[in-house]
């Protein structure tokens, strides 16, 4: 199909994320991708390929078209791409579950596989509410979180996203009303820790769980905070009988500098969600892990089953690629790669601090953020980045990057130049 024809059909029929129908601007047509480069069907701003500064929304940590992941997918495709998971099981899903249990904090022993991050968060909430119902505390139905978070776009995740200024503000009157505390400060402040303890204590009788993104809040505002607060949450949850859920869908698999952000605090949640980089960006898959206490509680209850079962649960193709992606990550010195990218981002983004309109530059692991003092002019910022040969997707007042871990120093420097250009233009 020629690009013109494809774009006309796209405009007529295809809904894109967070957009109106038809979209305000034409998307770029990607013909193929390899390593960290997206190859465009038609040149844009004189570029026929772009360095991907986004890892396709945190997921493509090993880059595109990776021979090891391709081989895992091909091998599994020849055996079977899918079978139902009710009453059947298979090696890729079992291997993946065992691997996830092995690499996540110790109390997490049981794995519920699903098809997207939002569903993994739905399952986490269902597990927590059902746990309390099963142990005779059905009033414990609400969730507590801090502001500035993002947990996905389906109904329950939306209810714990930041209720102000976020993309789900429209639904504030419709969603379940959860308990919110202020956003976590960057550094440890005893007064904020006290607010957390106080809110958990005050609402303990109605709280099923506290749910947070540990260390890095992603799509809610790209904010970082000290892991110290995770210890405060763990202690307060233990003291008051509240479950603790970590949503590691964005932070998992090394992105923040530790394999999971929970590791930076040495804290184990009762329930944990992973997704995004789980399959190295190849296929849609997510997982919800829980402790034996949670699983046993549910399984001893009046309704002793977790009533959830996505059609594509445990998809063998996705599970096989996820196993290969995790093995690939752990077989290399990924800490070194993330530190190397972190150093490159610090060096390359420092110059953005002095640009007019820039409020703050911050870097954590392989995540670089330039926050402006105004909302980004998306079209101008994106075009400026494309002119530099880089793909970026800013939102709100944020121009940010989380490159694949295989990005070379030279390409990291080019991404930084593009972030600066986008900040200057947007
Ligand atoms: C992206 C994201 C989700 C939602 O995952 P989807 O696969 O897009 O449904 C949930 N939580 C966090 C922290 C995320 O970054």
XYZ file of C-alpha atoms and ligand atoms in Angstrom:
441
model
C 0.000 0.000 0.000
C 1.332 3.458 -0.839
C 1.774 5.796 2.138
C -0.807 8.281 0.869
C -3.467 5.608 0.581
C -2.528 4.099 3.936
C -2.770 7.470 5.683
C -6.158 8.196 4.094
C -7.524 4.878 5.410
C -5.876 5.515 8.780
C -7.577 8.912 8.987
C -10.928 7.466 8.011
C -10.994 4.405 10.248
C -8.217 4.013 12.774
C -8.369 5.377 16.273
C -4.969 6.212 17.806
C -4.116 6.482 21.541
C -5.456 9.478 23.446
C -6.693 11.131 20.257
C -9.859 12.319 18.551
C -11.245 10.658 15.430
C -9.770 11.566 12.987
C -6.439 12.522 14.593
C -5.192 16.123 14.583
C -1.949 15.288 12.825
C -0.968 12.446 10.543
C 1.064 9.724 12.272
C 4.384 8.645 10.745
C 4.230 5.348 8.868
C 6.800 2.827 10.123
C 7.778 0.197 7.556
C 10.142 -1.821 9.759
C 12.409 -1.515 12.780
C 15.799 -2.947 13.715
C 18.115 -2.286 16.662
C 17.108 1.116 18.021
C 15.967 2.445 14.638
C 12.482 2.849 13.180
C 12.505 2.840 9.376
C 9.899 5.173 7.890
C 7.856 4.371 4.783
C 8.303 7.984 3.608
C 11.048 10.355 4.755
C 9.966 12.934 7.353
C 11.967 16.151 7.804
C 14.548 14.574 5.517
C 14.943 11.460 7.715
C 14.137 7.960 6.550
C 14.963 6.411 9.894
C 14.577 7.552 13.482
C 16.373 6.503 16.668
C 13.637 5.370 19.044
C 13.940 7.408 22.243
C 10.757 5.855 23.663
C 11.402 2.070 23.542
C 7.803 1.918 22.291
C 6.468 3.124 25.647
C 9.096 1.514 27.897
C 8.833 -1.944 26.367
C 11.495 -2.561 23.680
C 14.468 -2.781 26.068
C 16.581 -4.941 23.708
C 15.693 -2.954 20.576
C 13.743 -4.223 17.564
C 14.138 -7.332 15.452
C 16.479 -8.934 17.963
C 17.776 -12.282 16.640
C 17.332 -14.060 20.000
C 13.742 -12.860 20.484
C 12.911 -13.509 16.825
C 14.184 -17.075 17.218
C 12.126 -17.604 20.385
C 8.994 -16.397 18.577
C 9.693 -18.477 15.457
C 10.410 -21.621 17.445
C 7.203 -21.271 19.426
C 5.160 -20.377 16.322
C 6.077 -23.740 14.815
C 4.867 -25.547 17.965
C 1.697 -23.509 18.664
C 0.927 -19.808 18.880
C -1.958 -20.221 21.300
C -4.045 -22.667 23.275
C -6.604 -21.836 25.940
C -5.311 -21.821 29.528
C -8.392 -23.233 31.231
C -7.662 -26.899 31.965
C -4.511 -26.816 29.809
C -0.991 -25.674 30.507
C 2.288 -25.506 28.584
C 5.986 -25.080 29.039
C 6.352 -21.398 28.013
C 3.829 -20.186 30.634
C 5.172 -22.469 33.381
C 8.769 -21.469 32.674
C 7.811 -17.796 32.656
C 5.907 -18.005 35.937
C 8.800 -19.846 37.626
C 11.255 -17.256 36.288
C 9.140 -14.331 37.533
C 8.866 -15.913 40.986
C 12.638 -16.406 41.021
C 13.588 -12.810 40.113
C 10.951 -10.875 42.086
C 10.932 -10.342 45.884
C 10.758 -13.601 47.835
C 7.182 -13.631 49.215
C 5.721 -13.396 45.692
C 5.038 -17.026 44.770
C 2.015 -17.154 42.483
C 1.550 -15.653 39.029
C -1.606 -14.642 37.165
C -0.825 -14.010 33.493
C -2.907 -11.542 31.520
C -2.790 -9.616 28.285
C -2.082 -6.016 29.285
C -0.890 -3.862 32.140
C -4.322 -2.405 32.848
C -5.758 -5.892 33.208
C -2.881 -6.866 35.516
C -3.852 -3.921 37.749
C -7.533 -4.936 37.618
C -6.504 -8.432 38.721
C -4.330 -7.015 41.523
C -7.296 -5.013 42.847
C -9.617 -8.010 42.548
C -7.121 -10.200 44.451
C -6.854 -7.666 47.292
C -10.596 -7.043 47.642
C -11.346 -10.742 47.441
C -8.669 -11.572 49.997
C -10.371 -9.381 52.610
C -13.819 -10.651 51.672
C -12.556 -14.236 52.062
C -11.063 -13.614 55.483
C -14.272 -12.018 56.740
C -13.473 -8.318 56.258
C -15.731 -7.394 53.297
C -15.769 -3.693 54.229
C -12.158 -3.404 53.130
C -12.853 -2.384 49.539
C -11.054 0.872 48.888
C -7.569 1.553 47.565
C -5.159 4.217 48.774
C -2.542 5.810 46.550
C -0.474 8.956 46.281
C -1.165 11.602 43.710
C 0.778 11.842 40.464
C 0.316 8.155 39.635
C -0.727 6.287 36.519
C -2.005 2.699 36.529
C -3.720 2.217 33.174
C -6.876 3.102 31.284
C -9.505 0.556 32.315
C -11.956 1.381 35.079
C -10.197 0.355 38.296
C -6.747 1.564 37.206
C -8.327 4.884 36.187
C -9.694 5.285 39.718
C -6.146 5.322 41.149
C -4.605 7.578 38.481
C -4.059 11.166 39.575
C -7.582 12.609 39.652
C -6.481 16.166 38.752
C -5.100 17.296 35.427
C -4.534 13.723 34.260
C -6.142 12.121 31.273
C -8.968 10.589 33.305
C -10.239 13.770 34.991
C -13.385 13.551 32.851
C -14.497 10.504 34.824
C -13.942 11.790 38.349
C -17.663 11.644 39.166
C -18.137 8.155 37.770
C -15.129 6.262 39.118
C -14.924 4.524 42.483
C -13.728 7.137 44.977
C -10.375 5.991 46.296
C -8.241 7.529 49.048
C -5.524 9.912 47.857
C -2.568 11.433 49.674
C -0.320 14.136 48.195
C 2.409 13.251 45.672
C 5.626 11.868 47.169
C 8.407 14.462 47.559
C 11.717 13.650 45.844
C 13.682 13.412 49.093
C 12.660 11.919 52.403
C 10.521 14.245 54.513
C 9.332 12.980 57.877
C 6.164 15.091 57.647
C 5.167 13.326 54.406
C 5.974 9.889 55.861
C 3.704 10.842 58.759
C 0.899 11.782 56.322
C 1.195 8.336 54.725
C 1.051 6.557 58.111
C -1.817 8.722 59.292
C -3.945 8.197 56.151
C -3.388 4.422 56.164
C -4.242 4.251 59.873
C -7.336 6.444 59.560
C -8.785 4.491 56.613
C -7.552 1.014 57.650
C -11.061 -0.386 58.208
C -12.109 0.368 54.633
C -8.757 -0.126 52.858
C -8.063 -3.313 50.921
C -4.685 -2.145 49.673
C -2.239 0.637 49.032
C -1.180 0.718 45.377
C 1.771 2.780 44.108
C 4.354 2.915 41.373
C 7.633 2.492 43.281
C 10.483 5.028 42.809
C 9.319 6.393 39.438
C 5.834 7.654 38.637
C 5.582 7.309 34.861
C 2.713 8.541 32.724
C 1.242 10.471 35.673
C 4.083 13.001 35.517
C 7.515 11.335 35.287
C 8.373 12.100 38.930
C 10.994 10.315 41.043
C 11.026 9.740 44.789
C 13.262 8.133 47.402
C 12.733 4.382 47.963
C 12.563 5.260 51.691
C 8.817 5.899 51.305
C 8.293 2.296 50.208
C 9.610 1.149 53.594
C 7.228 3.571 55.289
C 4.315 2.123 53.282
C 5.351 -1.455 54.100
C 5.529 -0.760 57.829
C 2.255 1.156 57.922
C 0.455 -1.517 55.871
C 1.743 -4.253 58.207
C 0.769 -2.288 61.271
C -2.767 -1.589 60.090
C -3.583 -4.789 58.160
C -3.599 -3.371 54.626
C -2.137 -5.111 51.561
C 0.619 -3.404 49.553
C 0.621 -3.488 45.747
C 3.559 -2.310 43.637
C 2.745 -1.472 40.042
C 6.110 -2.189 38.380
C 4.684 -2.197 34.861
C 6.897 0.745 33.859
C 9.745 0.320 36.353
C 10.338 -3.435 36.072
C 13.231 -5.164 34.262
C 16.016 -2.745 35.097
C 14.701 0.591 33.882
C 15.301 2.534 37.107
C 18.713 0.976 37.843
C 17.612 -2.026 39.930
C 15.911 -5.092 38.402
C 12.670 -4.037 40.101
C 12.197 -0.697 41.810
C 11.144 -2.597 44.966
C 14.738 -3.894 45.162
C 16.012 -0.344 45.752
C 14.053 -0.276 49.011
C 14.555 -3.920 49.960
C 10.786 -4.048 50.372
C 8.439 -6.842 49.295
C 4.897 -6.014 48.280
C 2.038 -8.496 48.756
C 1.045 -8.106 45.126
C 3.089 -6.888 42.171
C 2.216 -6.068 38.558
C 4.642 -6.318 35.648
C 4.082 -5.694 31.950
C 5.530 -3.394 29.288
C 9.163 -4.692 29.014
C 8.079 -8.228 30.015
C 8.199 -9.472 26.402
C 10.934 -7.054 25.338
C 8.239 -5.110 23.493
C 7.312 -7.999 21.175
C 3.829 -9.007 22.293
C 1.180 -7.909 24.729
C 1.519 -9.662 28.065
C 1.434 -8.723 31.738
C 1.469 -10.548 35.041
C 0.158 -10.100 38.574
C 2.192 -11.846 41.267
C 1.020 -12.414 44.818
C 2.187 -13.902 48.100
C 1.018 -17.274 49.398
C -0.877 -15.455 52.139
C -3.006 -13.654 49.544
C -3.479 -16.759 47.399
C -4.339 -18.982 50.385
C -6.746 -16.401 51.771
C -8.657 -16.256 48.495
C -8.600 -20.014 48.023
C -9.994 -20.688 51.510
C -12.818 -18.177 51.085
C -16.528 -18.661 50.644
C -16.007 -18.391 46.868
C -12.625 -20.085 46.719
C -11.663 -19.092 43.169
C -10.298 -15.983 41.510
C -12.941 -15.359 38.864
C -10.750 -14.005 36.116
C -9.603 -15.682 32.901
C -8.682 -13.673 29.818
C -9.159 -15.573 26.558
C -5.490 -15.150 25.704
C -4.241 -15.850 29.227
C -0.745 -17.312 29.251
C -0.374 -16.950 25.484
C 2.487 -19.337 24.562
C 3.994 -17.062 21.914
C 4.186 -14.107 24.299
C 5.389 -16.314 27.164
C 8.166 -17.851 25.042
C 9.389 -14.408 23.992
C 9.117 -13.140 27.593
C 11.321 -16.024 28.802
C 13.874 -15.247 26.099
C 13.767 -11.518 26.906
C 14.346 -12.066 30.630
C 17.190 -14.537 29.929
C 18.745 -12.074 27.492
C 18.554 -9.288 30.075
C 20.027 -11.353 32.901
C 22.788 -12.846 30.732
C 24.336 -9.418 30.244
C 25.698 -6.790 32.604
C 22.464 -4.813 32.352
C 23.320 -2.689 35.409
C 26.330 -1.440 33.493
C 24.215 -0.631 30.419
C 21.613 1.252 32.445
C 24.359 3.191 34.296
C 26.060 3.970 30.993
C 22.802 5.355 29.549
C 22.110 7.236 32.790
C 25.544 8.921 32.548
C 24.920 9.783 28.883
C 21.510 11.271 29.685
C 22.931 13.338 32.572
C 25.664 14.699 30.368
C 23.493 15.304 27.304
C 20.469 16.801 29.058
C 22.382 19.133 31.415
C 22.496 21.797 28.698
C 18.673 21.815 28.567
C 18.592 23.349 32.052
C 19.536 26.777 30.735
C 16.962 26.784 27.908
C 14.142 29.317 28.258
C 10.908 27.659 29.396
C 12.653 24.695 31.043
C 11.667 24.165 34.671
C 13.697 21.076 35.543
C 15.895 18.333 34.131
C 15.962 14.981 35.935
C 17.482 11.570 35.272
C 16.968 8.229 37.031
C 18.389 5.025 35.555
C 17.683 4.919 31.826
C 15.010 7.642 32.083
C 15.638 11.280 31.167
C 13.056 14.020 31.678
C 12.919 17.695 30.723
C 9.975 19.434 32.342
C 8.870 22.743 30.842
C 7.033 25.582 32.577
C 4.203 25.254 30.007
C 2.407 22.526 28.060
C 4.453 21.179 25.172
C 3.497 22.203 21.646
C 3.356 18.560 20.564
C 3.579 19.137 16.816
C 6.504 21.585 17.085
C 8.403 19.463 19.628
C 7.920 16.201 17.714
C 8.942 17.785 14.418
C 12.073 19.268 16.017
C 13.054 15.821 17.326
C 12.376 14.143 13.967
C 14.584 16.761 12.296
C 17.354 15.511 14.634
C 16.559 11.927 13.550
C 14.902 10.868 16.817
C 11.434 9.667 17.786
C 10.009 11.265 20.950
C 6.422 11.463 22.190
C 6.083 14.283 24.743
C 2.964 14.820 26.871
C 1.654 17.624 29.068
C 4.710 19.709 30.086
C 7.134 16.800 29.678
C 9.695 15.872 27.038
C 11.251 12.610 28.075
C 13.162 9.574 26.878
C 13.699 5.996 28.037
C 15.883 4.478 25.328
C 16.388 0.753 24.703
C 19.251 -0.603 26.869
C 21.209 -1.388 23.677
C 21.388 2.288 22.645
C 25.028 3.246 21.993
C 26.633 6.291 23.635
C 26.595 8.045 20.278
C 22.863 7.428 19.845
C 22.159 8.489 23.453
C 23.925 11.764 22.650
C 21.733 12.184 19.554
C 18.598 11.501 21.604
C 19.702 14.181 24.088
C 20.277 16.656 21.253
C 16.748 15.912 20.030
C 15.256 16.368 23.519
C 17.003 19.753 23.730
C 15.747 20.697 20.261
C 12.218 19.621 21.186
C 12.389 21.610 24.438
C 13.583 24.690 22.532
C 10.832 24.301 19.906
C 7.959 23.217 22.135
C 1.515 1.497 31.050
C 1.190 1.297 32.458
C 0.031 0.591 32.845
C -0.969 0.068 31.834
O -0.431 -0.892 31.011
P -1.159 -1.218 29.587
O -0.398 -2.390 29.063
O -0.984 0.031 28.768
O -2.573 -1.502 29.875
C -0.197 0.410 34.190
N 0.664 0.877 35.120
C 1.778 1.537 34.788
C 2.706 2.005 35.858
C 2.075 1.792 33.464
O 3.169 2.485 33.137
